[in-house]
């Protein structure tokens, strides 16, 4: 890093002061906590983690020095669920990352789609869209469902990266077209019922696990069991509402 790009001593000092302020706020939140899942404590923790990360980076860039502590990233955990007890609507948010590992294979598949007799031109695409990587991606994702591309990604010259799926709850479904202009904004972490992450970093953790341990299979309920469960639920006193059972990250 060049001297011109280095942070100033004043910036490092300001970052240190920010940590002190964040520490005071975190301690105050802990002292006032209303329970194990107090959202104020979670928020103060995230602010402290963010301040520590900024200070650590500036300290290293300016003085080639590191801090003696490590605070987990703010995004590694979800805050306590604070959504509706009985959601009437859910949103499923999915992100899948890919690497364009074989551009020529991607382009060749897009050319096949473009040349198909029953292919209808996608709005906004040039006639030679299949000749460029962005155009080829638009053609393929316009022709195939995302789940199909995920299962056939190697055929399209793609290599899988990390992926995550979030299920969020709401009191009522949104109006048609309400969020289309900004579909990924205003996602409240406390409305997340559950999330499931897939990443290569988990492979190392699996290697450390007991090789003889067997994975638990998912057992699906049939209609009869479901009817019996409904009957038992109806007999249960109606004064208690069941909360959401799953929160946090899964794999």
mmCIF file of C-alpha atoms in Angstrom:
data_model
loop_
_atom_site.group_PDB
_atom_site.id
_atom_site.type_symbol
_atom_site.label_atom_id
_atom_site.label_comp_id
_atom_site.label_asym_id
_atom_site.label_seq_id
_atom_site.Cartn_x
_atom_site.Cartn_y
_atom_site.Cartn_z
ATOM 1 C CA UNK A 1 0.000 0.000 0.000
ATOM 2 C CA UNK A 2 1.355 3.395 -0.935
ATOM 3 C CA UNK A 3 1.794 6.179 1.600
ATOM 4 C CA UNK A 4 -0.856 8.237 -0.196
ATOM 5 C CA UNK A 5 -3.437 5.485 0.331
ATOM 6 C CA UNK A 6 -2.693 4.970 4.019
ATOM 7 C CA UNK A 7 -5.168 6.224 6.624
ATOM 8 C CA UNK A 8 -4.063 9.174 8.710
ATOM 9 C CA UNK A 9 -3.151 8.970 12.376
ATOM 10 C CA UNK A 10 -6.275 11.004 13.115
ATOM 11 C CA UNK A 11 -8.459 8.419 11.372
ATOM 12 C CA UNK A 12 -6.923 5.635 13.439
ATOM 13 C CA UNK A 13 -7.450 7.667 16.617
ATOM 14 C CA UNK A 14 -11.076 8.327 15.665
ATOM 15 C CA UNK A 15 -11.634 4.596 15.090
ATOM 16 C CA UNK A 16 -10.206 3.882 18.545
ATOM 17 C CA UNK A 17 -12.592 6.400 20.084
ATOM 18 C CA UNK A 18 -15.462 4.750 18.213
ATOM 19 C CA UNK A 19 -14.579 1.431 19.864
ATOM 20 C CA UNK A 20 -14.650 3.056 23.295
ATOM 21 C CA UNK A 21 -18.083 4.501 22.592
ATOM 22 C CA UNK A 22 -19.332 1.160 21.271
ATOM 23 C CA UNK A 23 -18.012 -0.601 24.378
ATOM 24 C CA UNK A 24 -19.915 1.790 26.642
ATOM 25 C CA UNK A 25 -23.105 1.288 24.634
ATOM 26 C CA UNK A 26 -22.725 -2.476 24.704
ATOM 27 C CA UNK A 27 -22.186 -2.553 28.472
ATOM 28 C CA UNK A 28 -25.167 -0.253 29.023
ATOM 29 C CA UNK A 29 -27.363 -2.491 26.850
ATOM 30 C CA UNK A 30 -26.240 -5.583 28.744
ATOM 31 C CA UNK A 31 -26.971 -3.910 32.088
ATOM 32 C CA UNK A 32 -30.473 -2.985 30.907
ATOM 33 C CA UNK A 33 -31.202 -6.226 29.088
ATOM 34 C CA UNK A 34 -34.779 -7.453 29.371
ATOM 35 C CA UNK A 35 -34.007 -11.100 28.626
ATOM 36 C CA UNK A 36 -31.681 -13.523 26.883
ATOM 37 C CA UNK A 37 -32.866 -12.385 23.446
ATOM 38 C CA UNK A 38 -32.888 -8.626 24.023
ATOM 39 C CA UNK A 39 -32.611 -7.000 20.559
ATOM 40 C CA UNK A 40 -30.876 -3.948 22.055
ATOM 41 C CA UNK A 41 -27.982 -6.153 23.199
ATOM 42 C CA UNK A 42 -27.778 -7.745 19.774
ATOM 43 C CA UNK A 43 -27.673 -4.341 18.080
ATOM 44 C CA UNK A 44 -25.005 -3.057 20.492
ATOM 45 C CA UNK A 45 -22.952 -6.183 19.840
ATOM 46 C CA UNK A 46 -23.110 -5.610 16.086
ATOM 47 C CA UNK A 47 -22.038 -1.989 16.506
ATOM 48 C CA UNK A 48 -19.103 -3.058 18.668
ATOM 49 C CA UNK A 49 -18.085 -5.724 16.140
ATOM 50 C CA UNK A 50 -18.237 -3.223 13.276
ATOM 51 C CA UNK A 51 -16.222 -0.615 15.184
ATOM 52 C CA UNK A 52 -13.575 -3.190 16.101
ATOM 53 C CA UNK A 53 -13.265 -4.320 12.486
ATOM 54 C CA UNK A 54 -12.781 -0.760 11.233
ATOM 55 C CA UNK A 55 -10.160 -0.036 13.901
ATOM 56 C CA UNK A 56 -8.296 -3.266 13.189
ATOM 57 C CA UNK A 57 -8.105 -2.509 9.468
ATOM 58 C CA UNK A 58 -6.978 1.097 9.932
ATOM 59 C CA UNK A 59 -4.429 0.128 12.570
ATOM 60 C CA UNK A 60 -2.920 -2.449 10.254
ATOM 61 C CA UNK A 61 -2.925 -0.165 7.206
ATOM 62 C CA UNK A 62 -1.328 2.715 9.103
ATOM 63 C CA UNK A 63 1.068 0.966 11.507
ATOM 64 C CA UNK A 64 1.246 -2.641 10.270
ATOM 65 C CA UNK A 65 -0.091 -3.690 13.673
ATOM 66 C CA UNK A 66 -3.017 -5.883 14.741
ATOM 67 C CA UNK A 67 -5.352 -6.023 17.722
ATOM 68 C CA UNK A 68 -5.091 -8.862 20.283
ATOM 69 C CA UNK A 69 -8.780 -9.746 20.077
ATOM 70 C CA UNK A 70 -11.236 -11.035 17.512
ATOM 71 C CA UNK A 71 -14.965 -10.300 17.519
ATOM 72 C CA UNK A 72 -17.272 -12.490 15.401
ATOM 73 C CA UNK A 73 -18.738 -10.725 12.400
ATOM 74 C CA UNK A 74 -22.080 -9.029 12.862
ATOM 75 C CA UNK A 75 -23.660 -11.037 10.043
ATOM 76 C CA UNK A 76 -22.749 -14.471 11.447
ATOM 77 C CA UNK A 77 -25.878 -14.683 13.579
ATOM 78 C CA UNK A 78 -29.463 -13.545 13.296
ATOM 79 C CA UNK A 79 -31.223 -11.457 15.928
ATOM 80 C CA UNK A 80 -34.030 -13.034 17.942
ATOM 81 C CA UNK A 81 -37.197 -13.603 15.945
ATOM 82 C CA UNK A 82 -39.647 -10.777 16.599
ATOM 83 C CA UNK A 83 -42.124 -11.318 13.786
ATOM 84 C CA UNK A 84 -45.770 -12.339 14.016
ATOM 85 C CA UNK A 85 -46.533 -15.406 16.127
ATOM 86 C CA UNK A 86 -48.823 -16.758 13.423
ATOM 87 C CA UNK A 87 -47.587 -15.362 10.087
ATOM 88 C CA UNK A 88 -50.173 -15.031 7.346
ATOM 89 C CA UNK A 89 -47.523 -14.577 4.641
ATOM 90 C CA UNK A 90 -43.899 -15.503 4.023
ATOM 91 C CA UNK A 91 -41.196 -14.421 1.589
ATOM 92 C CA UNK A 92 -38.441 -16.782 0.439
ATOM 93 C CA UNK A 93 -35.203 -14.970 -0.402
ATOM 94 C CA UNK A 94 -32.588 -16.969 -2.282
ATOM 95 C CA UNK A 95 -29.087 -16.019 -3.352
ATOM 96 C CA UNK A 96 -26.838 -18.348 -5.351
ATOM 97 C CA UNK A 97 -23.346 -17.367 -6.470
ATOM 98 C CA UNK A 98 -21.642 -18.835 -9.527
ATOM 99 C CA UNK A 99 -18.282 -18.488 -11.244
ATOM 100 C CA UNK A 100 -18.278 -18.381 -15.035
ATOM 101 C CA UNK A 101 -15.757 -21.210 -15.237
ATOM 102 C CA UNK A 102 -16.164 -22.032 -18.945
ATOM 103 C CA UNK A 103 -17.320 -18.980 -20.937
ATOM 104 C CA UNK A 104 -17.257 -20.852 -24.255
ATOM 105 C CA UNK A 105 -19.610 -23.523 -22.923
ATOM 106 C CA UNK A 106 -21.904 -20.776 -21.620
ATOM 107 C CA UNK A 107 -21.921 -19.026 -24.991
ATOM 108 C CA UNK A 108 -22.543 -22.283 -26.849
ATOM 109 C CA UNK A 109 -25.576 -23.093 -24.702
ATOM 110 C CA UNK A 110 -26.947 -19.585 -25.225
ATOM 111 C CA UNK A 111 -26.542 -19.958 -28.991
ATOM 112 C CA UNK A 112 -28.596 -23.159 -28.877
ATOM 113 C CA UNK A 113 -31.365 -21.365 -27.002
ATOM 114 C CA UNK A 114 -31.272 -18.450 -29.442
ATOM 115 C CA UNK A 115 -31.432 -20.774 -32.422
ATOM 116 C CA UNK A 116 -34.354 -22.829 -31.096
ATOM 117 C CA UNK A 117 -37.471 -22.613 -33.250
ATOM 118 C CA UNK A 118 -39.767 -21.926 -30.307
ATOM 119 C CA UNK A 119 -37.530 -19.276 -28.717
ATOM 120 C CA UNK A 120 -39.088 -15.851 -28.259
ATOM 121 C CA UNK A 121 -36.777 -12.859 -28.119
ATOM 122 C CA UNK A 122 -36.364 -11.396 -24.648
ATOM 123 C CA UNK A 123 -37.121 -7.687 -24.334
ATOM 124 C CA UNK A 124 -34.050 -5.495 -24.248
ATOM 125 C CA UNK A 125 -31.629 -8.038 -25.743
ATOM 126 C CA UNK A 126 -29.673 -7.479 -28.932
ATOM 127 C CA UNK A 127 -29.952 -9.909 -31.799
ATOM 128 C CA UNK A 128 -26.419 -11.183 -31.114
ATOM 129 C CA UNK A 129 -26.909 -11.436 -27.349
ATOM 130 C CA UNK A 130 -25.563 -14.982 -27.333
ATOM 131 C CA UNK A 131 -22.169 -13.639 -28.402
ATOM 132 C CA UNK A 132 -21.456 -11.946 -25.057
ATOM 133 C CA UNK A 133 -21.352 -13.355 -21.535
ATOM 134 C CA UNK A 134 -23.949 -10.885 -20.127
ATOM 135 C CA UNK A 135 -26.239 -11.576 -23.082
ATOM 136 C CA UNK A 136 -25.762 -15.330 -22.765
ATOM 137 C CA UNK A 137 -26.643 -15.192 -19.077
ATOM 138 C CA UNK A 138 -29.782 -13.198 -19.862
ATOM 139 C CA UNK A 139 -30.817 -15.738 -22.481
ATOM 140 C CA UNK A 140 -30.250 -18.740 -20.245
ATOM 141 C CA UNK A 141 -31.881 -17.319 -17.138
ATOM 142 C CA UNK A 142 -34.781 -16.154 -19.283
ATOM 143 C CA UNK A 143 -35.252 -19.622 -20.720
ATOM 144 C CA UNK A 144 -34.588 -21.860 -17.704
ATOM 145 C CA UNK A 145 -35.845 -21.769 -14.138
ATOM 146 C CA UNK A 146 -33.171 -20.891 -11.534
ATOM 147 C CA UNK A 147 -33.574 -24.325 -9.915
ATOM 148 C CA UNK A 148 -32.908 -26.019 -13.248
ATOM 149 C CA UNK A 149 -29.777 -23.944 -13.793
ATOM 150 C CA UNK A 150 -28.659 -24.834 -10.267
ATOM 151 C CA UNK A 151 -29.026 -28.550 -10.980
ATOM 152 C CA UNK A 152 -27.400 -28.291 -14.426
ATOM 153 C CA UNK A 153 -24.864 -25.545 -13.756
ATOM 154 C CA UNK A 154 -21.913 -27.520 -15.166
ATOM 155 C CA UNK A 155 -23.712 -27.832 -18.509
ATOM 156 C CA UNK A 156 -23.822 -24.039 -18.666
ATOM 157 C CA UNK A 157 -20.132 -23.575 -17.844
ATOM 158 C CA UNK A 158 -20.869 -22.369 -14.309
ATOM 159 C CA UNK A 159 -19.261 -23.364 -11.032
ATOM 160 C CA UNK A 160 -21.244 -23.175 -7.799
ATOM 161 C CA UNK A 161 -20.270 -20.784 -5.033
ATOM 162 C CA UNK A 162 -22.001 -19.962 -1.765
ATOM 163 C CA UNK A 163 -25.770 -19.930 -1.502
ATOM 164 C CA UNK A 164 -28.290 -18.944 1.140
ATOM 165 C CA UNK A 165 -32.036 -19.198 1.610
ATOM 166 C CA UNK A 166 -33.975 -16.978 4.010
ATOM 167 C CA UNK A 167 -37.612 -17.371 4.999
ATOM 168 C CA UNK A 168 -39.168 -14.175 6.348
ATOM 169 C CA UNK A 169 -42.594 -13.804 7.915
ATOM 170 C CA UNK A 170 -45.194 -11.059 7.647
ATOM 171 C CA UNK A 171 -48.632 -10.284 9.035
ATOM 172 C CA UNK A 172 -50.187 -9.819 5.595
ATOM 173 C CA UNK A 173 -49.035 -10.450 2.009
ATOM 174 C CA UNK A 174 -47.853 -7.342 0.148
ATOM 175 C CA UNK A 175 -49.901 -5.757 -2.586
ATOM 176 C CA UNK A 176 -49.186 -6.914 -6.124
ATOM 177 C CA UNK A 177 -46.175 -5.049 -7.531
ATOM 178 C CA UNK A 178 -45.509 -3.306 -4.219
ATOM 179 C CA UNK A 179 -41.836 -4.255 -3.840
ATOM 180 C CA UNK A 180 -40.778 -4.966 -7.427
ATOM 181 C CA UNK A 181 -38.787 -1.736 -7.820
ATOM 182 C CA UNK A 182 -36.538 -2.607 -4.860
ATOM 183 C CA UNK A 183 -37.100 -6.304 -4.087
ATOM 184 C CA UNK A 184 -34.141 -6.797 -1.747
ATOM 185 C CA UNK A 185 -34.476 -3.704 0.411
ATOM 186 C CA UNK A 186 -36.126 -3.387 3.818
ATOM 187 C CA UNK A 187 -35.497 -6.976 4.874
ATOM 188 C CA UNK A 188 -35.898 -6.960 8.656
ATOM 189 C CA UNK A 189 -33.501 -9.510 10.230
ATOM 190 C CA UNK A 190 -35.929 -10.028 13.107
ATOM 191 C CA UNK A 191 -38.592 -11.211 10.657
ATOM 192 C CA UNK A 192 -36.372 -14.082 9.476
ATOM 193 C CA UNK A 193 -37.956 -17.365 10.540
ATOM 194 C CA UNK A 194 -34.992 -19.474 9.444
ATOM 195 C CA UNK A 195 -32.060 -19.458 7.047
ATOM 196 C CA UNK A 196 -30.000 -22.165 5.412
ATOM 197 C CA UNK A 197 -26.490 -21.573 4.081
ATOM 198 C CA UNK A 198 -24.363 -23.671 1.740
ATOM 199 C CA UNK A 199 -20.659 -22.891 1.460
ATOM 200 C CA UNK A 200 -17.356 -24.615 0.840
ATOM 201 C CA UNK A 201 -16.157 -23.357 4.219
ATOM 202 C CA UNK A 202 -18.447 -25.940 5.830
ATOM 203 C CA UNK A 203 -16.505 -28.749 4.160
ATOM 204 C CA UNK A 204 -13.593 -28.230 6.547
ATOM 205 C CA UNK A 205 -15.954 -28.439 9.506
ATOM 206 C CA UNK A 206 -17.453 -31.657 8.158
ATOM 207 C CA UNK A 207 -13.964 -33.154 7.807
ATOM 208 C CA UNK A 208 -13.456 -32.657 11.541
ATOM 209 C CA UNK A 209 -16.703 -34.409 12.410
ATOM 210 C CA UNK A 210 -17.050 -38.052 13.386
ATOM 211 C CA UNK A 211 -16.762 -40.019 10.100
ATOM 212 C CA UNK A 212 -18.919 -42.824 11.542
ATOM 213 C CA UNK A 213 -21.752 -40.461 12.461
ATOM 214 C CA UNK A 214 -24.861 -40.841 10.306
ATOM 215 C CA UNK A 215 -26.865 -37.879 9.084
ATOM 216 C CA UNK A 216 -30.405 -37.666 10.360
ATOM 217 C CA UNK A 217 -32.919 -38.325 7.609
ATOM 218 C CA UNK A 218 -35.893 -36.034 7.196
ATOM 219 C CA UNK A 219 -39.128 -37.921 7.830
ATOM 220 C CA UNK A 220 -42.106 -36.501 6.007
ATOM 221 C CA UNK A 221 -45.556 -36.724 7.536
ATOM 222 C CA UNK A 222 -48.379 -38.291 5.600
ATOM 223 C CA UNK A 223 -51.916 -36.922 5.442
ATOM 224 C CA UNK A 224 -53.229 -39.141 8.250
ATOM 225 C CA UNK A 225 -50.537 -38.011 10.680
ATOM 226 C CA UNK A 226 -51.228 -34.417 9.697
ATOM 227 C CA UNK A 227 -54.948 -34.826 10.396
ATOM 228 C CA UNK A 228 -54.198 -36.319 13.814
ATOM 229 C CA UNK A 229 -51.877 -33.432 14.604
ATOM 230 C CA UNK A 230 -54.611 -30.959 13.646
ATOM 231 C CA UNK A 231 -57.082 -32.693 15.966
ATOM 232 C CA UNK A 232 -54.610 -32.558 18.859
ATOM 233 C CA UNK A 233 -53.967 -28.888 18.150
ATOM 234 C CA UNK A 234 -57.704 -28.123 18.261
ATOM 235 C CA UNK A 235 -57.980 -29.812 21.657
ATOM 236 C CA UNK A 236 -55.098 -27.758 23.048
ATOM 237 C CA UNK A 237 -56.213 -24.717 25.049
ATOM 238 C CA UNK A 238 -56.604 -21.795 22.715
ATOM 239 C CA UNK A 239 -55.005 -19.263 25.057
ATOM 240 C CA UNK A 240 -51.463 -20.003 23.922
ATOM 241 C CA UNK A 241 -50.029 -19.204 20.517
ATOM 242 C CA UNK A 242 -47.077 -21.258 19.337
ATOM 243 C CA UNK A 243 -43.967 -19.266 18.472
ATOM 244 C CA UNK A 244 -41.710 -19.882 15.521
ATOM 245 C CA UNK A 245 -39.579 -22.901 16.309
ATOM 246 C CA UNK A 246 -36.570 -22.378 14.072
ATOM 247 C CA UNK A 247 -34.299 -19.345 14.109
ATOM 248 C CA UNK A 248 -30.747 -18.716 13.055
ATOM 249 C CA UNK A 249 -28.525 -20.325 10.479
ATOM 250 C CA UNK A 250 -28.715 -23.855 9.177
ATOM 251 C CA UNK A 251 -26.861 -25.771 6.523
#
